[in-house]
Structure formats: structure tokens, C-alpha cells
């Protein structure tokens, strides 16, 4: 098997990975670049995917975040695409609200079932469940030519769904020839990454101290929404809008865990006795939530929890996030309480050890060389974008 990172050897987001044999070419993710200092995101051209050349047999998506699926609409309509069923449903909800014109592309996407292998050409693919802020995210184990490659996509080992990782790896993955791993945090070594369960404990304490709790978080961060729902005390509302409710309902319909049922979730309406009973309300940027938040800022029993990457607050080119929270920030009523959706260096080391990888190739990172000390028993491969590596 050959591996080519078309984009992502030295940047976070917008990664495109090719796994190929003599007979079959697969791409993993085809994402849009993240905003970078006001620069216009670049559109990558990949042979057989969105430009002429050797046929691409399929594009596999690890999850529904835009930096992994954002260029779906540019894939040639004859190229098959695959993602999990729950990811497809959530993506459908997102596109209805943001890019309805792209829905026709999404409807052509085929779906797979985690842990159930399928074959494209001469490559066997097993989707491996991954703990990530995107619900139903998957790694991909690819087998062909007597070789095994594990592509992690985005993952972590400090979330609610990481408990079964070692058991799953032992049963379904085993030793691999190459580990292609995300390395988002390799350039953020000084950042403390809190376990989701510890964050839940801290947020529960804040919720108990304040009657009106707004939480700025991503509407597709299912673990964060579940955390907020589950710490809402009896007698208080858990309030959201219709868009958030639809996403929660998709997960609740699929899940086997009581943690993701969202039974208390109510859609915001004037008929709810919010002032009287109090609430926990996930919010996002926009005039709708900003208007509601403005009505409570002067109440001493009100708090805003900022639960997103703090880099959005520091963006020098885009002040929209700072503008949204400014009222609460200036009033001293904002707390930053968040944990990453990405693997810590320790988690990357654990995956290296679990897979006994011969080769390790970091992607989705600005500092790939920092992985050297984490995988001492493997040969670390640091190619440039577009350079093919043959697994021997």
C-alpha cells in the first residue's frame, strides 16, 4: 500500500489522505481549510476526486466537522462517498441551516456501520468508533497487500466514550504497519486538557450556584450538550432552540446510553416560566440568543460559560466571538470552562503502543516533529504534502 497526504502534514484542518494499491485508490476526508488570519481558504485539487486523472474509488469521511467534510460538494458525482448513518443525519440538519444547496451532494453519500467491515476494490475497511466532540466519529482500519493502516481521524481518550478504546483495539485492530494519527495538540503542549468527567463536575458546581446559566458551545458537540443536560437540576429547565433539539433527537434515537437521551430538552418559548424556575441554555453566536442573554445580564444569579476553544476569542482578524460575549465579559459574568476534542500527547503515545505501529505519520498538526519522542519504537515519517510513501 502507498500513502499520500495531499494536505495536512503541517496544518490543522483541511486534511486529505490517500491510501492506494495498484488496483484501488481511496481518500480519507476532503475537508475545507480552517480560517487563518483572514486568508481565503485554498481549494485543493486532487486527481480523480475533483480534477481529471486516475479514478478515485471512494472518499471516506471520519466525521461531520467542516475541516473534514467541507469540500463534499466539489467531489465528482461519480466518486462514491461514505460516512456513518448518524453523521449523515446530523450533517443533513446542519446543511439545512447553513448550506441547503449542498444537500443534494449529501444525499448521494452511502453509509457504513461502525465495526462492520466492508470492501472497496481490494481494500478491506473497518470503521473503528472514536471518542471525539463529533458524535459517531470513526477511525479507519484499512487492509490490503498484507499490510494494515490505521487512520485515526480526530480522536481523544479523555471523553465519555473513550472507556472501551483499549478493548476495541485489542479485538478489531491489533498491530498495524502504519499509524496515521492526528496531532492537533502537538503544538499546544502547555495547554492543560481536562477530562470530560472532571469538566462535568466543575460545571455542575457552577450550575448549582447560578439560577440562569447560558453556555456558549458548538451545537454539534454532543458530549458537551449531554453534560449540560445531565447536570441541569430537577425543577430547572434545559432549554434549546429547534436546531439544537433536532440534533439531540438524532442522537437520542440512535444511542444505547442513558447519557444521551436528552429527555428534559425543551425548545425555547415565551410560555416557559424561565424567570421563575431558572434554566441551563446552550447558546451560539447570533441575534436570537444574544437578545435572550441581554435580558438576564443584570441579574446577579446569571452566568455565561464559554465552552469552546479559547483561540476564537483571540482571533485578531475576526472579532465576532469577542463581540458576542463582550457584554458578559465586561460585567464579570463569564467563565471559560472547556476541554479539547483532540488527543493529548499522552493519548497519541497510547495509540502508538496499542497498535505497535512500524511507521507513524502525524497529520492535522502544525508541529509534526514533536511526535518523535511519543513513539520511540516506531519509525516516524514526516513527508511533505503530496509526497507518496510506500509501506514496505
GROMACS .gro file of C-alpha atoms in nm:
model
  392
    1UNK     CA    1   0.000   0.000   0.000
    2UNK     CA    2   0.102   0.359  -0.067
    3UNK     CA    3   0.010   0.661   0.146
    4UNK     CA    4  -0.005   1.021   0.023
    5UNK     CA    5  -0.106   1.316   0.242
    6UNK     CA    6  -0.237   1.562  -0.015
    7UNK     CA    7  -0.291   1.823   0.255
    8UNK     CA    8  -0.237   1.819   0.631
    9UNK     CA    9   0.127   1.737   0.704
   10UNK     CA   10   0.181   2.084   0.852
   11UNK     CA   11  -0.158   2.235   0.915
   12UNK     CA   12  -0.466   2.173   1.128
   13UNK     CA   13  -0.782   2.113   0.928
   14UNK     CA   14  -0.847   2.057   0.560
   15UNK     CA   15  -0.669   1.721   0.560
   16UNK     CA   16  -0.686   1.484   0.263
   17UNK     CA   17  -0.522   1.140   0.287
   18UNK     CA   18  -0.486   0.889   0.004
   19UNK     CA   19  -0.446   0.514   0.060
   20UNK     CA   20  -0.374   0.324  -0.260
   21UNK     CA   21  -0.287  -0.016  -0.400
   22UNK     CA   22  -0.216  -0.095  -0.765
   23UNK     CA   23  -0.589  -0.153  -0.815
   24UNK     CA   24  -0.766   0.085  -0.573
   25UNK     CA   25  -0.745   0.449  -0.462
   26UNK     CA   26  -0.927   0.573  -0.150
   27UNK     CA   27  -0.937   0.920   0.007
   28UNK     CA   28  -1.000   0.976   0.375
   29UNK     CA   29  -1.167   1.314   0.439
   30UNK     CA   30  -1.196   1.601   0.195
   31UNK     CA   31  -1.224   1.899   0.423
   32UNK     CA   32  -1.219   2.276   0.392
   33UNK     CA   33  -0.934   2.470   0.546
   34UNK     CA   34  -0.996   2.646   0.874
   35UNK     CA   35  -0.997   3.029   0.865
   36UNK     CA   36  -0.642   3.157   0.902
   37UNK     CA   37  -0.582   3.521   0.976
   38UNK     CA   38  -0.839   3.641   0.725
   39UNK     CA   39  -0.682   3.449   0.435
   40UNK     CA   40  -0.915   3.291   0.182
   41UNK     CA   41  -0.918   2.911   0.233
   42UNK     CA   42  -0.743   2.732  -0.051
   43UNK     CA   43  -0.928   2.481  -0.268
   44UNK     CA   44  -0.714   2.173  -0.319
   45UNK     CA   45  -0.731   1.975  -0.643
   46UNK     CA   46  -0.681   1.600  -0.615
   47UNK     CA   47  -0.653   1.377  -0.918
   48UNK     CA   48  -0.965   1.170  -0.975
   49UNK     CA   49  -1.159   1.342  -0.695
   50UNK     CA   50  -1.226   1.695  -0.815
   51UNK     CA   51  -0.991   1.706  -1.114
   52UNK     CA   52  -0.909   1.479  -1.407
   53UNK     CA   53  -0.680   1.180  -1.365
   54UNK     CA   54  -0.662   0.827  -1.225
   55UNK     CA   55  -1.001   0.723  -1.089
   56UNK     CA   56  -1.065   0.759  -0.717
   57UNK     CA   57  -1.270   0.460  -0.600
   58UNK     CA   58  -1.420   0.629  -0.291
   59UNK     CA   59  -1.392   0.908  -0.035
   60UNK     CA   60  -1.440   0.808   0.329
   61UNK     CA   61  -1.537   1.066   0.590
   62UNK     CA   62  -1.428   1.024   0.952
   63UNK     CA   63  -1.690   1.269   1.085
   64UNK     CA   64  -1.906   1.571   1.004
   65UNK     CA   65  -1.684   1.867   1.102
   66UNK     CA   66  -1.628   2.112   0.818
   67UNK     CA   67  -1.250   2.077   0.815
   68UNK     CA   68  -1.304   1.709   0.728
   69UNK     CA   69  -1.613   1.716   0.505
   70UNK     CA   70  -1.631   2.079   0.391
   71UNK     CA   71  -1.539   2.011   0.026
   72UNK     CA   72  -1.803   1.739  -0.022
   73UNK     CA   73  -1.976   1.949  -0.286
   74UNK     CA   74  -1.660   1.957  -0.500
   75UNK     CA   75  -1.621   1.580  -0.529
   76UNK     CA   76  -1.706   1.447  -0.876
   77UNK     CA   77  -2.058   1.297  -0.866
   78UNK     CA   78  -1.931   0.962  -0.998
   79UNK     CA   79  -1.700   0.914  -0.699
   80UNK     CA   80  -1.869   0.712  -0.420
   81UNK     CA   81  -1.865   0.869  -0.074
   82UNK     CA   82  -1.915   0.710   0.270
   83UNK     CA   83  -1.987   0.818   0.627
   84UNK     CA   84  -2.173   0.679   0.928
   85UNK     CA   85  -2.553   0.698   0.928
   86UNK     CA   86  -2.571   0.921   1.239
   87UNK     CA   87  -2.308   1.155   1.096
   88UNK     CA   88  -2.510   1.182   0.776
   89UNK     CA   89  -2.826   1.268   0.968
   90UNK     CA   90  -2.651   1.535   1.173
   91UNK     CA   91  -2.486   1.674   0.861
   92UNK     CA   92  -2.827   1.692   0.691
   93UNK     CA   93  -2.956   1.904   0.980
   94UNK     CA   94  -2.650   2.131   0.965
   95UNK     CA   95  -2.675   2.183   0.590
   96UNK     CA   96  -3.045   2.265   0.602
   97UNK     CA   97  -2.950   2.560   0.820
   98UNK     CA   98  -2.619   2.665   0.661
   99UNK     CA   99  -2.577   2.539   0.304
  100UNK     CA  100  -2.903   2.396   0.176
  101UNK     CA  101  -2.768   2.393  -0.180
  102UNK     CA  102  -2.523   2.118  -0.079
  103UNK     CA  103  -2.793   1.878   0.041
  104UNK     CA  104  -2.808   1.701  -0.295
  105UNK     CA  105  -2.441   1.604  -0.254
  106UNK     CA  106  -2.506   1.469   0.094
  107UNK     CA  107  -2.799   1.255  -0.018
  108UNK     CA  108  -2.563   1.063  -0.250
  109UNK     CA  109  -2.341   0.960   0.042
  110UNK     CA  110  -2.353   0.590   0.129
  111UNK     CA  111  -2.339   0.485   0.493
  112UNK     CA  112  -2.147   0.226   0.692
  113UNK     CA  113  -2.192   0.070   1.034
  114UNK     CA  114  -1.910   0.106   1.290
  115UNK     CA  115  -1.713  -0.218   1.343
  116UNK     CA  116  -1.875  -0.381   1.039
  117UNK     CA  117  -1.608  -0.428   0.766
  118UNK     CA  118  -1.677  -0.350   0.401
  119UNK     CA  119  -1.464  -0.381   0.090
  120UNK     CA  120  -1.384  -0.131  -0.186
  121UNK     CA  121  -1.171  -0.273  -0.465
  122UNK     CA  122  -0.904  -0.482  -0.294
  123UNK     CA  123  -0.904  -0.281   0.032
  124UNK     CA  124  -1.089  -0.405   0.338
  125UNK     CA  125  -1.215  -0.118   0.558
  126UNK     CA  126  -1.324  -0.145   0.921
  127UNK     CA  127  -1.470   0.172   1.081
  128UNK     CA  128  -1.348   0.194   1.441
  129UNK     CA  129  -1.555   0.411   1.682
  130UNK     CA  130  -1.360   0.715   1.806
  131UNK     CA  131  -1.416   0.939   2.105
  132UNK     CA  132  -1.437   1.294   1.969
  133UNK     CA  133  -1.650   1.606   2.010
  134UNK     CA  134  -1.832   1.497   1.692
  135UNK     CA  135  -2.070   1.215   1.778
  136UNK     CA  136  -2.019   0.889   1.583
  137UNK     CA  137  -1.670   0.986   1.464
  138UNK     CA  138  -1.470   0.691   1.326
  139UNK     CA  139  -1.114   0.584   1.267
  140UNK     CA  140  -1.050   0.361   0.964
  141UNK     CA  141  -0.853   0.037   0.962
  142UNK     CA  142  -0.751  -0.042   0.604
  143UNK     CA  143  -0.609  -0.380   0.499
  144UNK     CA  144  -0.460  -0.479   0.163
  145UNK     CA  145  -0.145  -0.634   0.016
  146UNK     CA  146  -0.078  -0.800   0.352
  147UNK     CA  147  -0.048  -0.457   0.520
  148UNK     CA  148  -0.261  -0.276   0.780
  149UNK     CA  149  -0.304   0.100   0.812
  150UNK     CA  150  -0.498   0.279   1.087
  151UNK     CA  151  -0.612   0.634   1.015
  152UNK     CA  152  -0.734   0.793   1.340
  153UNK     CA  153  -0.916   1.099   1.209
  154UNK     CA  154  -0.981   1.328   1.507
  155UNK     CA  155  -0.991   1.146   1.840
  156UNK     CA  156  -0.921   1.174   2.210
  157UNK     CA  157  -0.901   0.947   2.514
  158UNK     CA  158  -1.037   1.185   2.779
  159UNK     CA  159  -1.407   1.194   2.680
  160UNK     CA  160  -1.712   0.998   2.790
  161UNK     CA  161  -1.684   0.743   2.507
  162UNK     CA  162  -1.315   0.655   2.545
  163UNK     CA  163  -1.358   0.381   2.805
  164UNK     CA  164  -1.386   0.096   2.555
  165UNK     CA  165  -1.098   0.204   2.331
  166UNK     CA  166  -0.840  -0.050   2.453
  167UNK     CA  167  -1.086  -0.337   2.433
  168UNK     CA  168  -1.196  -0.238   2.081
  169UNK     CA  169  -0.836  -0.203   1.963
  170UNK     CA  170  -0.744  -0.544   2.101
  171UNK     CA  171  -1.038  -0.712   1.929
  172UNK     CA  172  -1.060  -0.523   1.599
  173UNK     CA  173  -0.726  -0.352   1.530
  174UNK     CA  174  -0.420  -0.524   1.678
  175UNK     CA  175  -0.075  -0.443   1.541
  176UNK     CA  176  -0.055  -0.224   1.231
  177UNK     CA  177   0.212  -0.142   0.978
  178UNK     CA  178   0.132   0.229   0.972
  179UNK     CA  179  -0.048   0.460   1.212
  180UNK     CA  180  -0.168   0.787   1.060
  181UNK     CA  181  -0.261   0.997   1.362
  182UNK     CA  182  -0.397   1.343   1.424
  183UNK     CA  183  -0.157   1.568   1.617
  184UNK     CA  184  -0.355   1.884   1.684
  185UNK     CA  185  -0.218   1.932   2.037
  186UNK     CA  186   0.146   1.869   1.942
  187UNK     CA  187   0.183   2.246   1.905
  188UNK     CA  188  -0.012   2.321   2.224
  189UNK     CA  189   0.197   2.138   2.481
  190UNK     CA  190   0.145   2.400   2.752
  191UNK     CA  191  -0.235   2.363   2.744
  192UNK     CA  192  -0.395   2.162   3.024
  193UNK     CA  193  -0.652   1.917   2.888
  194UNK     CA  194  -0.921   1.827   3.138
  195UNK     CA  195  -1.113   1.502   3.133
  196UNK     CA  196  -1.477   1.541   3.032
  197UNK     CA  197  -1.593   1.382   3.357
  198UNK     CA  198  -1.392   1.637   3.559
  199UNK     CA  199  -1.534   1.921   3.349
  200UNK     CA  200  -1.883   1.787   3.422
  201UNK     CA  201  -1.812   1.804   3.795
  202UNK     CA  202  -1.691   2.165   3.768
  203UNK     CA  203  -1.986   2.276   3.555
  204UNK     CA  204  -2.231   2.103   3.788
  205UNK     CA  205  -2.093   2.318   4.072
  206UNK     CA  206  -2.142   2.640   3.870
  207UNK     CA  207  -2.495   2.536   3.773
  208UNK     CA  208  -2.577   2.483   4.140
  209UNK     CA  209  -2.456   2.837   4.222
  210UNK     CA  210  -2.645   3.026   3.948
  211UNK     CA  211  -3.012   3.022   3.852
  212UNK     CA  212  -2.972   3.136   3.491
  213UNK     CA  213  -2.688   2.960   3.309
  214UNK     CA  214  -2.603   3.028   2.944
  215UNK     CA  215  -2.338   2.807   2.784
  216UNK     CA  216  -2.172   2.908   2.459
  217UNK     CA  217  -2.080   2.583   2.285
  218UNK     CA  218  -2.094   2.414   1.946
  219UNK     CA  219  -2.440   2.278   1.868
  220UNK     CA  220  -2.278   1.960   1.728
  221UNK     CA  221  -2.060   1.897   2.037
  222UNK     CA  222  -2.283   1.620   2.163
  223UNK     CA  223  -2.078   1.538   2.472
  224UNK     CA  224  -2.098   1.899   2.587
  225UNK     CA  225  -2.472   1.916   2.527
  226UNK     CA  226  -2.522   1.587   2.712
  227UNK     CA  227  -2.310   1.712   3.001
  228UNK     CA  228  -2.518   2.029   3.030
  229UNK     CA  229  -2.844   1.839   3.006
  230UNK     CA  230  -2.740   1.588   3.269
  231UNK     CA  231  -2.624   1.847   3.526
  232UNK     CA  232  -2.946   2.052   3.500
  233UNK     CA  233  -3.109   2.018   3.842
  234UNK     CA  234  -3.461   1.884   3.894
  235UNK     CA  235  -3.706   2.173   3.875
  236UNK     CA  236  -3.500   2.376   3.628
  237UNK     CA  237  -3.537   2.389   3.253
  238UNK     CA  238  -3.285   2.268   2.995
  239UNK     CA  239  -3.372   2.499   2.706
  240UNK     CA  240  -3.252   2.499   2.344
  241UNK     CA  241  -3.374   2.606   2.001
  242UNK     CA  242  -3.526   2.387   1.730
  243UNK     CA  243  -3.195   2.331   1.552
  244UNK     CA  244  -3.021   2.205   1.865
  245UNK     CA  245  -3.324   1.994   1.958
  246UNK     CA  246  -3.320   1.820   1.619
  247UNK     CA  247  -2.953   1.726   1.660
  248UNK     CA  248  -3.015   1.594   2.011
  249UNK     CA  249  -3.312   1.391   1.888
  250UNK     CA  250  -3.100   1.222   1.620
  251UNK     CA  251  -2.852   1.108   1.884
  252UNK     CA  252  -3.122   1.006   2.132
  253UNK     CA  253  -3.287   0.791   1.865
  254UNK     CA  254  -2.962   0.606   1.794
  255UNK     CA  255  -2.797   0.579   2.135
  256UNK     CA  256  -2.797   0.288   2.377
  257UNK     CA  257  -2.668   0.507   2.658
  258UNK     CA  258  -2.887   0.691   2.909
  259UNK     CA  259  -2.635   0.977   2.895
  260UNK     CA  260  -2.757   1.089   2.550
  261UNK     CA  261  -3.136   1.066   2.575
  262UNK     CA  262  -3.199   1.442   2.627
  263UNK     CA  263  -3.542   1.374   2.782
  264UNK     CA  264  -3.559   1.716   2.952
  265UNK     CA  265  -3.470   1.921   2.643
  266UNK     CA  266  -3.734   2.188   2.569
  267UNK     CA  267  -3.748   2.436   2.283
  268UNK     CA  268  -3.736   2.798   2.394
  269UNK     CA  269  -4.072   2.972   2.410
  270UNK     CA  270  -4.236   3.255   2.597
  271UNK     CA  271  -4.474   3.010   2.762
  272UNK     CA  272  -4.190   2.864   2.971
  273UNK     CA  273  -4.158   3.012   3.319
  274UNK     CA  274  -3.786   3.081   3.275
  275UNK     CA  275  -3.758   3.363   3.529
  276UNK     CA  276  -3.946   3.164   3.785
  277UNK     CA  277  -3.774   2.826   3.760
  278UNK     CA  278  -3.433   2.907   3.612
  279UNK     CA  279  -3.256   2.722   3.333
  280UNK     CA  280  -2.946   2.590   3.162
  281UNK     CA  281  -2.938   2.709   2.800
  282UNK     CA  282  -2.677   2.617   2.535
  283UNK     CA  283  -2.632   2.916   2.304
  284UNK     CA  284  -2.438   3.005   1.988
  285UNK     CA  285  -2.349   3.326   1.811
  286UNK     CA  286  -2.641   3.513   1.663
  287UNK     CA  287  -2.901   3.776   1.736
  288UNK     CA  288  -3.161   3.528   1.865
  289UNK     CA  289  -2.956   3.409   2.162
  290UNK     CA  290  -2.787   3.746   2.211
  291UNK     CA  291  -3.129   3.905   2.264
  292UNK     CA  292  -3.227   3.648   2.526
  293UNK     CA  293  -2.894   3.680   2.705
  294UNK     CA  294  -2.930   4.057   2.719
  295UNK     CA  295  -3.243   4.027   2.932
  296UNK     CA  296  -3.056   3.849   3.213
  297UNK     CA  297  -2.712   4.010   3.224
  298UNK     CA  298  -2.804   4.246   3.511
  299UNK     CA  299  -2.932   3.966   3.733
  300UNK     CA  300  -2.675   3.857   3.990
  301UNK     CA  301  -2.792   3.496   3.951
  302UNK     CA  302  -2.681   3.485   3.585
  303UNK     CA  303  -2.359   3.343   3.435
  304UNK     CA  304  -2.223   3.273   3.087
  305UNK     CA  305  -1.998   2.969   3.050
  306UNK     CA  306  -1.772   2.987   2.746
  307UNK     CA  307  -1.715   2.624   2.639
  308UNK     CA  308  -1.525   2.644   2.311
  309UNK     CA  309  -1.163   2.675   2.203
  310UNK     CA  310  -1.033   2.999   2.356
  311UNK     CA  311  -0.844   3.076   2.034
  312UNK     CA  312  -1.169   3.209   1.889
  313UNK     CA  313  -1.160   3.487   2.150
  314UNK     CA  314  -0.806   3.580   2.050
  315UNK     CA  315  -0.861   3.593   1.674
  316UNK     CA  316  -0.723   3.928   1.556
  317UNK     CA  317  -0.894   3.913   1.216
  318UNK     CA  318  -1.241   3.808   1.333
  319UNK     CA  319  -1.384   3.975   1.643
  320UNK     CA  320  -1.734   3.826   1.616
  321UNK     CA  321  -1.685   3.586   1.906
  322UNK     CA  322  -1.545   3.858   2.133
  323UNK     CA  323  -1.831   4.086   2.034
  324UNK     CA  324  -2.087   3.819   2.119
  325UNK     CA  325  -1.956   3.763   2.473
  326UNK     CA  326  -1.843   4.121   2.544
  327UNK     CA  327  -2.149   4.219   2.750
  328UNK     CA  328  -2.099   3.928   2.989
  329UNK     CA  329  -1.722   3.955   2.985
  330UNK     CA  330  -1.727   4.323   3.076
  331UNK     CA  331  -1.981   4.255   3.352
  332UNK     CA  332  -1.751   3.991   3.503
  333UNK     CA  333  -2.011   3.723   3.440
  334UNK     CA  334  -1.824   3.487   3.210
  335UNK     CA  335  -1.630   3.171   3.294
  336UNK     CA  336  -1.418   2.973   3.046
  337UNK     CA  337  -1.487   2.602   3.104
  338UNK     CA  338  -1.388   2.375   2.817
  339UNK     CA  339  -1.187   2.069   2.721
  340UNK     CA  340  -1.044   1.971   2.385
  341UNK     CA  341  -1.195   1.732   2.136
  342UNK     CA  342  -0.845   1.627   2.032
  343UNK     CA  343  -0.588   1.377   2.151
  344UNK     CA  344  -0.333   1.480   2.411
  345UNK     CA  345   0.031   1.380   2.353
  346UNK     CA  346  -0.024   1.106   2.611
  347UNK     CA  347  -0.321   0.973   2.411
  348UNK     CA  348  -0.112   0.967   2.093
  349UNK     CA  349   0.156   0.773   2.281
  350UNK     CA  350  -0.110   0.524   2.399
  351UNK     CA  351  -0.239   0.465   2.045
  352UNK     CA  352   0.117   0.410   1.924
  353UNK     CA  353   0.165   0.149   2.195
  354UNK     CA  354  -0.174  -0.017   2.137
  355UNK     CA  355  -0.102  -0.062   1.766
  356UNK     CA  356   0.272  -0.146   1.785
  357UNK     CA  357   0.300   0.056   1.465
  358UNK     CA  358   0.605   0.009   1.244
  359UNK     CA  359   0.556   0.355   1.092
  360UNK     CA  360   0.385   0.660   1.243
  361UNK     CA  361   0.277   0.953   1.027
  362UNK     CA  362   0.132   1.262   1.202
  363UNK     CA  363  -0.124   1.482   1.025
  364UNK     CA  364  -0.366   1.759   1.130
  365UNK     CA  365  -0.079   1.931   1.312
  366UNK     CA  366   0.147   2.234   1.284
  367UNK     CA  367   0.441   2.064   1.455
  368UNK     CA  368   0.464   1.701   1.338
  369UNK     CA  369   0.823   1.664   1.457
  370UNK     CA  370   0.702   1.679   1.818
  371UNK     CA  371   0.569   1.325   1.783
  372UNK     CA  372   0.923   1.183   1.772
  373UNK     CA  373   0.951   1.131   2.149
  374UNK     CA  374   0.600   0.986   2.180
  375UNK     CA  375   0.658   0.683   1.958
  376UNK     CA  376   1.020   0.573   2.024
  377UNK     CA  377   0.965   0.219   1.892
  378UNK     CA  378   0.826   0.331   1.556
  379UNK     CA  379   0.980   0.495   1.252
  380UNK     CA  380   0.830   0.844   1.232
  381UNK     CA  381   0.751   0.952   0.876
  382UNK     CA  382   0.742   1.327   0.806
  383UNK     CA  383   0.666   1.374   0.435
  384UNK     CA  384   0.567   1.697   0.267
  385UNK     CA  385   0.215   1.736   0.124
  386UNK     CA  386   0.176   1.539  -0.199
  387UNK     CA  387   0.473   1.305  -0.142
  388UNK     CA  388   0.392   0.934  -0.172
  389UNK     CA  389   0.519   0.690   0.091
  390UNK     CA  390   0.532   0.318   0.016
  391UNK     CA  391   0.473   0.084   0.310
  392UNK     CA  392   0.727  -0.195   0.298
   0.00000   0.00000   0.00000
